[in-house]
PDB file of C-alpha atoms in Angstrom:
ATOM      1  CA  UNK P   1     -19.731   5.210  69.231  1.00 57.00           C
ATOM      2  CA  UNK P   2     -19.276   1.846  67.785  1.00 89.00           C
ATOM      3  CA  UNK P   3     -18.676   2.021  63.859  1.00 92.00           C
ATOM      4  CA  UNK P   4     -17.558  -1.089  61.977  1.00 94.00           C
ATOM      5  CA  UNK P   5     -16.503  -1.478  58.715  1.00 94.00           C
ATOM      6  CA  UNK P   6     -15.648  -3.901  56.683  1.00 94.00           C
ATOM      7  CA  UNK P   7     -14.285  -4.034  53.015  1.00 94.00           C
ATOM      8  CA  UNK P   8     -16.597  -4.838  49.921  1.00 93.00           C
ATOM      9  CA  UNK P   9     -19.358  -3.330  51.580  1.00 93.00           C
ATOM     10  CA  UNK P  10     -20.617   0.417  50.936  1.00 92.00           C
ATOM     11  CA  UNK P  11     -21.592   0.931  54.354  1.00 94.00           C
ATOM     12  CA  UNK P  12     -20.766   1.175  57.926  1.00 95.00           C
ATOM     13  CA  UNK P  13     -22.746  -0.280  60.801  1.00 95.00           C
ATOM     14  CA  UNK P  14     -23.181   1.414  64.299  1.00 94.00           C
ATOM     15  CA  UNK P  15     -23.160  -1.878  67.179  1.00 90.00           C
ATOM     16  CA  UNK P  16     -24.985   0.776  69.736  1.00 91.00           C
ATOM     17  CA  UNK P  17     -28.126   0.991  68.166  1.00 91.00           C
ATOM     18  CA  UNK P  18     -28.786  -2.615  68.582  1.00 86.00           C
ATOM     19  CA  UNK P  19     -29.172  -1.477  72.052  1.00 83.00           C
ATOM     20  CA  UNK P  20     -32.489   0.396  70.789  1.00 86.00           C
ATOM     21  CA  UNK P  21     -33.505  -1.153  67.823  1.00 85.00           C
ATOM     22  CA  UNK P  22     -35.959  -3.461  69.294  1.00 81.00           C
ATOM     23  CA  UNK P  23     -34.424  -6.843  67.204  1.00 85.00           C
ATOM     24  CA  UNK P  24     -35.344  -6.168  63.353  1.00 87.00           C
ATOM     25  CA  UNK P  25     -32.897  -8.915  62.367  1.00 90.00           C
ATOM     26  CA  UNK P  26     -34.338 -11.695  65.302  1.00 92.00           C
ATOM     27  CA  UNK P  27     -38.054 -11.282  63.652  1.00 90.00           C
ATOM     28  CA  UNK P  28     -39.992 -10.761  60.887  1.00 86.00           C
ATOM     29  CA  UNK P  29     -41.154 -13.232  57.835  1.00 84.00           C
ATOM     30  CA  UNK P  30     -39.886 -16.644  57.822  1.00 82.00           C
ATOM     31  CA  UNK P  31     -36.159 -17.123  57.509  1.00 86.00           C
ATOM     32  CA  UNK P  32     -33.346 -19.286  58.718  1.00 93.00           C
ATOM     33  CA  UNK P  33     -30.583 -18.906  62.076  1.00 95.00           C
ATOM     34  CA  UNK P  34     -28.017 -21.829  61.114  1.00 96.00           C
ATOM     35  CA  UNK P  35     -25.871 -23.124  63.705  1.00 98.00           C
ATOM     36  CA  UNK P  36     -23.097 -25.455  63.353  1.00 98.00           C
ATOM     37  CA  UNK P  37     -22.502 -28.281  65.752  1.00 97.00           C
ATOM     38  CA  UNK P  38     -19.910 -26.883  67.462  1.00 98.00           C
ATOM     39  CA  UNK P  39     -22.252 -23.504  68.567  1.00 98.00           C
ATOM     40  CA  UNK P  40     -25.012 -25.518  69.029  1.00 98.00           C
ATOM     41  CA  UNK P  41     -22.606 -27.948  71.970  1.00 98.00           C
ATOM     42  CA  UNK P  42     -21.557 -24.359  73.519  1.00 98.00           C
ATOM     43  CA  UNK P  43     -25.028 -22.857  73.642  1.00 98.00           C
ATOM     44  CA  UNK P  44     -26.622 -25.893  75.373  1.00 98.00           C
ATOM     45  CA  UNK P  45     -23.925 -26.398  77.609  1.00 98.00           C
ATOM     46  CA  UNK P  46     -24.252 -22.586  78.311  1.00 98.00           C
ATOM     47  CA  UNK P  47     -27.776 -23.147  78.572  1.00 98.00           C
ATOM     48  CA  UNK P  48     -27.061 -26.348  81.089  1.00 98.00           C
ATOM     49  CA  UNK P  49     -28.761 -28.114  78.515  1.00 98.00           C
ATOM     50  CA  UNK P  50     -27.757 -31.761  77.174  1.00 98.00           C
ATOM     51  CA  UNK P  51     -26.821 -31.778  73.903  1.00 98.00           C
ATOM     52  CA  UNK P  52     -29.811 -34.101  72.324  1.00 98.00           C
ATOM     53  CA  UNK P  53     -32.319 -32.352  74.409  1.00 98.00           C
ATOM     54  CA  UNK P  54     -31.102 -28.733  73.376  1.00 98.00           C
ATOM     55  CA  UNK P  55     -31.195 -30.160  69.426  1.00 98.00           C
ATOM     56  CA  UNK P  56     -34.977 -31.626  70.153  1.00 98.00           C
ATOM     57  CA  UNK P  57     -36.158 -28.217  70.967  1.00 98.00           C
ATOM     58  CA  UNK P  58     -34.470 -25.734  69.627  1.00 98.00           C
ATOM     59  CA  UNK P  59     -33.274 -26.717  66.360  1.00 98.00           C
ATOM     60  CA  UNK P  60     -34.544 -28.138  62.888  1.00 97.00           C
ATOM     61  CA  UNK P  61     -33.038 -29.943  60.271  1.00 97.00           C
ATOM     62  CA  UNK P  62     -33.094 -27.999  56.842  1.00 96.00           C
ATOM     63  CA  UNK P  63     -31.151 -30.106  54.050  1.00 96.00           C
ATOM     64  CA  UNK P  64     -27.850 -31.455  55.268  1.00 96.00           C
ATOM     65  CA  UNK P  65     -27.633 -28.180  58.101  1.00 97.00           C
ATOM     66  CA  UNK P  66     -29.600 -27.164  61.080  1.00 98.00           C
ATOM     67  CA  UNK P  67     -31.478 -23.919  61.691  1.00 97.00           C
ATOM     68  CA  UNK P  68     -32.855 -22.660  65.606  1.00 98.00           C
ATOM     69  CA  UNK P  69     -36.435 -22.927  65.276  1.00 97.00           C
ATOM     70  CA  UNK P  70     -38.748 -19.817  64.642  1.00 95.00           C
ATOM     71  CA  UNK P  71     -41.574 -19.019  67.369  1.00 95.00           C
ATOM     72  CA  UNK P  72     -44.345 -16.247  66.379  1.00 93.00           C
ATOM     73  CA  UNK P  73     -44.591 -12.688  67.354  1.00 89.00           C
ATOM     74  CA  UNK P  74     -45.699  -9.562  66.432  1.00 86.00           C
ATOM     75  CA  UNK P  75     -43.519  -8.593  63.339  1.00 81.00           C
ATOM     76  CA  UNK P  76     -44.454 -12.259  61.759  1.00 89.00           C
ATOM     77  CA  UNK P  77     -41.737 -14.601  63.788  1.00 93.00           C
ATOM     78  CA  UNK P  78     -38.681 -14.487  65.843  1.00 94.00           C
ATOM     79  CA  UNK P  79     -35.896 -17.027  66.758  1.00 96.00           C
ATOM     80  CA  UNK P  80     -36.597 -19.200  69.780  1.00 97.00           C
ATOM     81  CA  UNK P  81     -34.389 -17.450  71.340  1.00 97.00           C
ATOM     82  CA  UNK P  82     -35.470 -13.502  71.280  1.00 94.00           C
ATOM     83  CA  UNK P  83     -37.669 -12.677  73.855  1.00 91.00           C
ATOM     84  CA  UNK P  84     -38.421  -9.478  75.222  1.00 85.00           C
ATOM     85  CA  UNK P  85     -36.284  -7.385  72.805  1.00 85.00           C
ATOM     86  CA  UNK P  86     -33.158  -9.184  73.570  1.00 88.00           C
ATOM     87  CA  UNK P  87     -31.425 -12.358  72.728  1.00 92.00           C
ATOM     88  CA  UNK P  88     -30.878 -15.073  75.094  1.00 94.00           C
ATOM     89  CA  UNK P  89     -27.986 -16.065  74.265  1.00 96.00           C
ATOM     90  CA  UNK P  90     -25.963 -13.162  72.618  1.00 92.00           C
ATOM     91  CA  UNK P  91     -23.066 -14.204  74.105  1.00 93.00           C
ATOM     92  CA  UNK P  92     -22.494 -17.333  72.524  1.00 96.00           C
ATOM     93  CA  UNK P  93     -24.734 -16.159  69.521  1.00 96.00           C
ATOM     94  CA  UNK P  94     -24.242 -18.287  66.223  1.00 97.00           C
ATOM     95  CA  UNK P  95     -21.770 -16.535  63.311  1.00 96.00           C
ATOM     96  CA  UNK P  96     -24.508 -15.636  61.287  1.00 95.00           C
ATOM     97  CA  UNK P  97     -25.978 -13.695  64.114  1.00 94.00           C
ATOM     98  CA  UNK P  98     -22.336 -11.869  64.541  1.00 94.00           C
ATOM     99  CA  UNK P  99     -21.639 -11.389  61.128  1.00 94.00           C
ATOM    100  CA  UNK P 100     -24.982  -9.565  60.665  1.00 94.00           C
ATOM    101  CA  UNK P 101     -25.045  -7.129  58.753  1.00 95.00           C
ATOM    102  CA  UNK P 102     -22.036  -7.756  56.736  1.00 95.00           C
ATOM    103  CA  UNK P 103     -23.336 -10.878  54.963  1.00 92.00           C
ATOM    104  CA  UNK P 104     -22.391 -11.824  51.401  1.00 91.00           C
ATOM    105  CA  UNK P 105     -25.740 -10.804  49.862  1.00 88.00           C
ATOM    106  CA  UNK P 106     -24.972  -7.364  51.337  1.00 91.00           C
ATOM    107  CA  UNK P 107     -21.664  -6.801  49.383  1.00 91.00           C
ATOM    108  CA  UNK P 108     -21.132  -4.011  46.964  1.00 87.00           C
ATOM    109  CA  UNK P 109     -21.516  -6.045  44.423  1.00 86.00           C
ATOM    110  CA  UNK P 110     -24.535  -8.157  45.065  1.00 82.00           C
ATOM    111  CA  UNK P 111     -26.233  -5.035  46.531  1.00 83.00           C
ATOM    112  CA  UNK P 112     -29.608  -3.393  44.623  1.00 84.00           C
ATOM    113  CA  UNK P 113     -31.103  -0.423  45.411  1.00 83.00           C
ATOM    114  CA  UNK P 114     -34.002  -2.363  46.552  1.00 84.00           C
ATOM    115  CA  UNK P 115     -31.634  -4.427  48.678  1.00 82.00           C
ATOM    116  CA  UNK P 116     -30.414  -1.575  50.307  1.00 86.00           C
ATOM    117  CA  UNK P 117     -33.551   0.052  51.099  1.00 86.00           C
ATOM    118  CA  UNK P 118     -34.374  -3.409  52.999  1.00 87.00           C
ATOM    119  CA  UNK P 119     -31.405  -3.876  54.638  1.00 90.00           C
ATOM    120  CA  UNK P 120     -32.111   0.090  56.358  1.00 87.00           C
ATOM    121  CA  UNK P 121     -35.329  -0.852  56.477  1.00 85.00           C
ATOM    122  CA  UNK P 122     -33.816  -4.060  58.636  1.00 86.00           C
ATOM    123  CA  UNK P 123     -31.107  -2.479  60.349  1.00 92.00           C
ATOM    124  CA  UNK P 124     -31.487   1.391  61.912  1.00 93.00           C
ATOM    125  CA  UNK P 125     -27.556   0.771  62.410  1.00 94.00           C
ATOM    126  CA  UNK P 126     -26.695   0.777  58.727  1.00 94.00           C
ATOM    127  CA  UNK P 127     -25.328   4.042  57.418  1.00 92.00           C
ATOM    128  CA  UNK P 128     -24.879   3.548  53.458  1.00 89.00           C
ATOM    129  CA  UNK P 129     -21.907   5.810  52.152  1.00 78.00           C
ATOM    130  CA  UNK P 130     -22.903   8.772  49.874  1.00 65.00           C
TER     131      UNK P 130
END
């Protein structure tokens, strides 16, 4: 078993049940995936895409960043780039995609009950500390 855990947050996160999970955090209502520059380069060159081309129809400009683009689904929508209850490109996946769970809305601190119920709600691999 894979637990992580990271400080300022009141709860631990099991990576193996993404493996079942079915992609909570790739669908669902309407939301943002930002990607810097630099991981959008390595995901179209890992992709064998040209950079302009891979930007034209993948990503979207929201304010002064860029966000993947969001396709529809069954749960609502899903990034461009879930299909078939996997990512497609996982291994050079953008930091916000990594980082997930343990985003700054998530901390101790920030955290409501309500929020918490989500985030389970979210994430089957989120084990809240009694």
């Amino acid at each position: 078993m894979s637990i992580v855990k990271k400080e300022g947050f009141n709860f631990s996160f099991d990576t193996q049940k993404c493996e079942v999970c079915g992609g909570k955090c790739c669908t669902g209502s309407e939301g943002y995936v930002f990607v810097s520059i630099q991981e959008m380069l390595e995901i179209a060159h890992m992709l064998g895409m040209e950079f302009e081309e891979f930007t034209h129809k993948f990503v979207r400009k929201i304010g002064y960043k860029f966000s993947f683009i969001e396709k529809p689904c069954d749960d609502g929508l899903a990034c461009v780039f879930y299909d078939n209850g996997k990512c497609r490109i996982y291994a050079k996946r953008p930091k916000q995609c990594k980082d997930f769970p343990f985003w700054e809305g998530y901390k101790q601190e920030n955290l409501t009950s309500q929020d918490s119920k989500s985030l389970q709600k979210e994430c089957i691999g989120v084990c809240f500390e009694s």
